[in-house]
Amino acid sequence: MSYETILVEKRDRIAKLTLNRPEKLNALNKKMEWELQDAIREIDDDDDIGVLILTGEGRAFCAGADVGGLVGGAEKTGYTSLSPDDIRRSFKDAQGVILGLQRLHKPVIGMINGPAVGAGFDIACACDIRVGSSKTRFMAAYIRIGLFPGWGGMWLYSRVLGLPKAAELLFTGDFLEAEEAYRIGMLNKLVPPEELEEATMEMARKVAKGPPIALRLSKMLLYKGLEMDLETAMQMSAACETITLTSEDYKEGAAAFREKREPKYLGR
């Protein structure tokens, strides 16, 4: 399917989803929100895809919401014409994007090619893994214009950054630069800009070769475990391990280990 605001490429079990409004620094408008939800659902349903790379076209990852529709913006539409309850309901699309990424049955790697600001920061935090370069920087931004993180940041920041750093960025609106983001674990890898694509693809290829069932269950419990006590998490882990131990992928993995060859997983 072709889209107006995003690009989707698929090859070798890797899907690459690119925010494609470079003239607006990939700022999010309603069209992009709808298209992102559709593309995420389609990728989730594609059994030939094992991992998703999310990135931005041009010099930014995502500059947040397109301010043209906000109060004081250039457009005469958007939030200026909505009631408070309509505004609340309008965030269902934001929720669809963030929850779609977290609930995706495949790992999501954020290739953070430039600034990720506001909602763009939230989207970056919703990725499972992030790879960046010296051009990468993050900002919560909301406080600078009297807003609240409406794209899930209040849940995401403390879990990705730790509570003290999350509080600092939320309350000050300061930038988090690439070196510090790597030091505190926000970025899994930090590479020179010219190596960003290859470093991300290298990680994606490694993930894409993995066992789909075990990856799906691992991602699910990685996040669900944040909401459970240890005993419940261990009971859930036992149930999930029962699924993997009875799968064809486990038999293939064990055989490949014995035979000193690379396994070929089929997700069965």
PDB file of C-alpha atoms in Angstrom, residues 112-217:
ATOM      1  CA  ILE A 112      17.201   8.077  15.496  1.00  0.00           C
ATOM      2  CA  ASN A 113      18.758  10.046  12.643  1.00  0.00           C
ATOM      3  CA  GLY A 114      18.290  13.514  14.154  1.00  0.00           C
ATOM      4  CA  PRO A 115      16.277  15.472  16.729  1.00  0.00           C
ATOM      5  CA  ALA A 116      13.353  13.675  18.386  1.00  0.00           C
ATOM      6  CA  VAL A 117      11.227  16.333  20.068  1.00  0.00           C
ATOM      7  CA  GLY A 118       7.884  16.274  21.901  1.00  0.00           C
ATOM      8  CA  ALA A 119       5.762  13.504  20.451  1.00  0.00           C
ATOM      9  CA  GLY A 120       8.838  12.457  18.463  1.00  0.00           C
ATOM     10  CA  PHE A 121      10.641  11.858  21.766  1.00  0.00           C
ATOM     11  CA  ASP A 122       7.683   9.778  22.965  1.00  0.00           C
ATOM     12  CA  ILE A 123       7.753   7.699  19.773  1.00  0.00           C
ATOM     13  CA  ALA A 124      11.492   7.139  20.164  1.00  0.00           C
ATOM     14  CA  CYS A 125      10.893   5.956  23.739  1.00  0.00           C
ATOM     15  CA  ALA A 126       8.224   3.538  22.484  1.00  0.00           C
ATOM     16  CA  CYS A 127      10.829   1.725  20.374  1.00  0.00           C
ATOM     17  CA  ASP A 128      12.437  -1.316  22.016  1.00  0.00           C
ATOM     18  CA  ILE A 129      15.983  -0.458  20.909  1.00  0.00           C
ATOM     19  CA  ARG A 130      17.470   2.860  19.738  1.00  0.00           C
ATOM     20  CA  VAL A 131      20.544   3.523  17.598  1.00  0.00           C
ATOM     21  CA  GLY A 132      21.803   7.088  17.238  1.00  0.00           C
ATOM     22  CA  SER A 133      24.649   9.323  16.100  1.00  0.00           C
ATOM     23  CA  SER A 134      26.116  12.688  17.034  1.00  0.00           C
ATOM     24  CA  LYS A 135      23.155  14.269  15.214  1.00  0.00           C
ATOM     25  CA  THR A 136      20.708  12.606  17.623  1.00  0.00           C
ATOM     26  CA  ARG A 137      19.173  14.666  20.407  1.00  0.00           C
ATOM     27  CA  PHE A 138      15.992  14.438  22.448  1.00  0.00           C
ATOM     28  CA  MET A 139      13.685  16.974  24.080  1.00  0.00           C
ATOM     29  CA  ALA A 140      10.388  16.565  25.921  1.00  0.00           C
ATOM     30  CA  ALA A 141       9.576  20.149  24.791  1.00  0.00           C
ATOM     31  CA  TYR A 142       5.992  20.217  26.111  1.00  0.00           C
ATOM     32  CA  ILE A 143       6.773  22.413  29.117  1.00  0.00           C
ATOM     33  CA  ARG A 144       8.183  25.095  26.800  1.00  0.00           C
ATOM     34  CA  ILE A 145       4.739  25.836  25.410  1.00  0.00           C
ATOM     35  CA  GLY A 146       2.652  25.042  28.483  1.00  0.00           C
ATOM     36  CA  LEU A 147       1.679  21.510  27.470  1.00  0.00           C
ATOM     37  CA  PHE A 148       1.680  18.014  28.995  1.00  0.00           C
ATOM     38  CA  PRO A 149       3.145  14.882  27.315  1.00  0.00           C
ATOM     39  CA  GLY A 150       0.036  13.611  25.541  1.00  0.00           C
ATOM     40  CA  TRP A 151       1.795  10.843  23.621  1.00  0.00           C
ATOM     41  CA  GLY A 152       2.569   8.554  26.557  1.00  0.00           C
ATOM     42  CA  GLY A 153       5.686  10.288  27.795  1.00  0.00           C
ATOM     43  CA  MET A 154       4.644  10.245  31.459  1.00  0.00           C
ATOM     44  CA  TRP A 155       4.710   6.424  31.389  1.00  0.00           C
ATOM     45  CA  LEU A 156       7.598   6.006  28.971  1.00  0.00           C
ATOM     46  CA  TYR A 157      10.224   8.489  30.171  1.00  0.00           C
ATOM     47  CA  SER A 158      10.744   7.152  33.682  1.00  0.00           C
ATOM     48  CA  ARG A 159      10.975   3.580  32.412  1.00  0.00           C
ATOM     49  CA  VAL A 160      13.445   4.366  29.639  1.00  0.00           C
ATOM     50  CA  LEU A 161      15.481   7.139  31.287  1.00  0.00           C
ATOM     51  CA  GLY A 162      15.073   6.534  35.015  1.00  0.00           C
ATOM     52  CA  LEU A 163      12.967   8.741  37.275  1.00  0.00           C
ATOM     53  CA  PRO A 164      15.492  11.532  38.069  1.00  0.00           C
ATOM     54  CA  LYS A 165      16.483  12.180  34.432  1.00  0.00           C
ATOM     55  CA  ALA A 166      12.852  11.909  33.312  1.00  0.00           C
ATOM     56  CA  ALA A 167      11.867  14.538  35.888  1.00  0.00           C
ATOM     57  CA  GLU A 168      14.688  16.847  34.789  1.00  0.00           C
ATOM     58  CA  LEU A 169      13.751  16.690  31.107  1.00  0.00           C
ATOM     59  CA  LEU A 170      10.025  17.030  31.822  1.00  0.00           C
ATOM     60  CA  PHE A 171      10.378  20.032  34.115  1.00  0.00           C
ATOM     61  CA  THR A 172      13.093  21.954  32.236  1.00  0.00           C
ATOM     62  CA  GLY A 173      12.459  21.194  28.574  1.00  0.00           C
ATOM     63  CA  ASP A 174      16.246  20.879  28.101  1.00  0.00           C
ATOM     64  CA  PHE A 175      17.813  18.813  25.339  1.00  0.00           C
ATOM     65  CA  LEU A 176      19.283  15.385  26.042  1.00  0.00           C
ATOM     66  CA  GLU A 177      22.334  15.150  23.787  1.00  0.00           C
ATOM     67  CA  ALA A 178      23.546  11.962  22.127  1.00  0.00           C
ATOM     68  CA  GLU A 179      26.562  11.289  24.369  1.00  0.00           C
ATOM     69  CA  GLU A 180      24.525  11.503  27.565  1.00  0.00           C
ATOM     70  CA  ALA A 181      21.660   9.541  26.008  1.00  0.00           C
ATOM     71  CA  TYR A 182      24.108   6.729  25.279  1.00  0.00           C
ATOM     72  CA  ARG A 183      25.671   6.941  28.750  1.00  0.00           C
ATOM     73  CA  ILE A 184      22.324   6.552  30.546  1.00  0.00           C
ATOM     74  CA  GLY A 185      21.088   3.800  28.198  1.00  0.00           C
ATOM     75  CA  MET A 186      18.540   5.768  26.173  1.00  0.00           C
ATOM     76  CA  LEU A 187      20.630   4.888  23.104  1.00  0.00           C
ATOM     77  CA  ASN A 188      21.769   1.283  22.768  1.00  0.00           C
ATOM     78  CA  LYS A 189      24.412   2.247  20.219  1.00  0.00           C
ATOM     79  CA  LEU A 190      26.073   5.535  19.310  1.00  0.00           C
ATOM     80  CA  VAL A 191      27.919   5.631  15.997  1.00  0.00           C
ATOM     81  CA  PRO A 192      29.182   8.273  13.545  1.00  0.00           C
ATOM     82  CA  PRO A 193      26.376   9.638  11.314  1.00  0.00           C
ATOM     83  CA  GLU A 194      27.739   7.928   8.221  1.00  0.00           C
ATOM     84  CA  GLU A 195      27.578   4.547  10.001  1.00  0.00           C
ATOM     85  CA  LEU A 196      24.051   4.903  11.412  1.00  0.00           C
ATOM     86  CA  GLU A 197      22.244   3.023   8.651  1.00  0.00           C
ATOM     87  CA  GLU A 198      24.631   0.074   8.613  1.00  0.00           C
ATOM     88  CA  ALA A 199      24.818  -0.198  12.412  1.00  0.00           C
ATOM     89  CA  THR A 200      21.008  -0.269  12.584  1.00  0.00           C
ATOM     90  CA  MET A 201      20.748  -2.800   9.772  1.00  0.00           C
ATOM     91  CA  GLU A 202      23.347  -5.009  11.423  1.00  0.00           C
ATOM     92  CA  MET A 203      21.274  -5.140  14.581  1.00  0.00           C
ATOM     93  CA  ALA A 204      18.047  -5.636  12.611  1.00  0.00           C
ATOM     94  CA  ARG A 205      19.531  -8.543  10.669  1.00  0.00           C
ATOM     95  CA  LYS A 206      20.613 -10.197  13.909  1.00  0.00           C
ATOM     96  CA  VAL A 207      17.131  -9.815  15.437  1.00  0.00           C
ATOM     97  CA  ALA A 208      15.359 -10.897  12.228  1.00  0.00           C
ATOM     98  CA  LYS A 209      17.195 -14.239  12.316  1.00  0.00           C
ATOM     99  CA  GLY A 210      15.842 -15.019  15.780  1.00  0.00           C
ATOM    100  CA  PRO A 211      13.001 -17.392  16.715  1.00  0.00           C
ATOM    101  CA  PRO A 212       9.696 -15.530  16.150  1.00  0.00           C
ATOM    102  CA  ILE A 213       7.753 -17.233  18.934  1.00  0.00           C
ATOM    103  CA  ALA A 214      10.404 -16.619  21.591  1.00  0.00           C
ATOM    104  CA  LEU A 215      10.868 -13.029  20.428  1.00  0.00           C
ATOM    105  CA  ARG A 216       7.135 -12.341  20.549  1.00  0.00           C
ATOM    106  CA  LEU A 217       6.757 -13.766  24.041  1.00  0.00           C
TER     107      LEU A 217
END
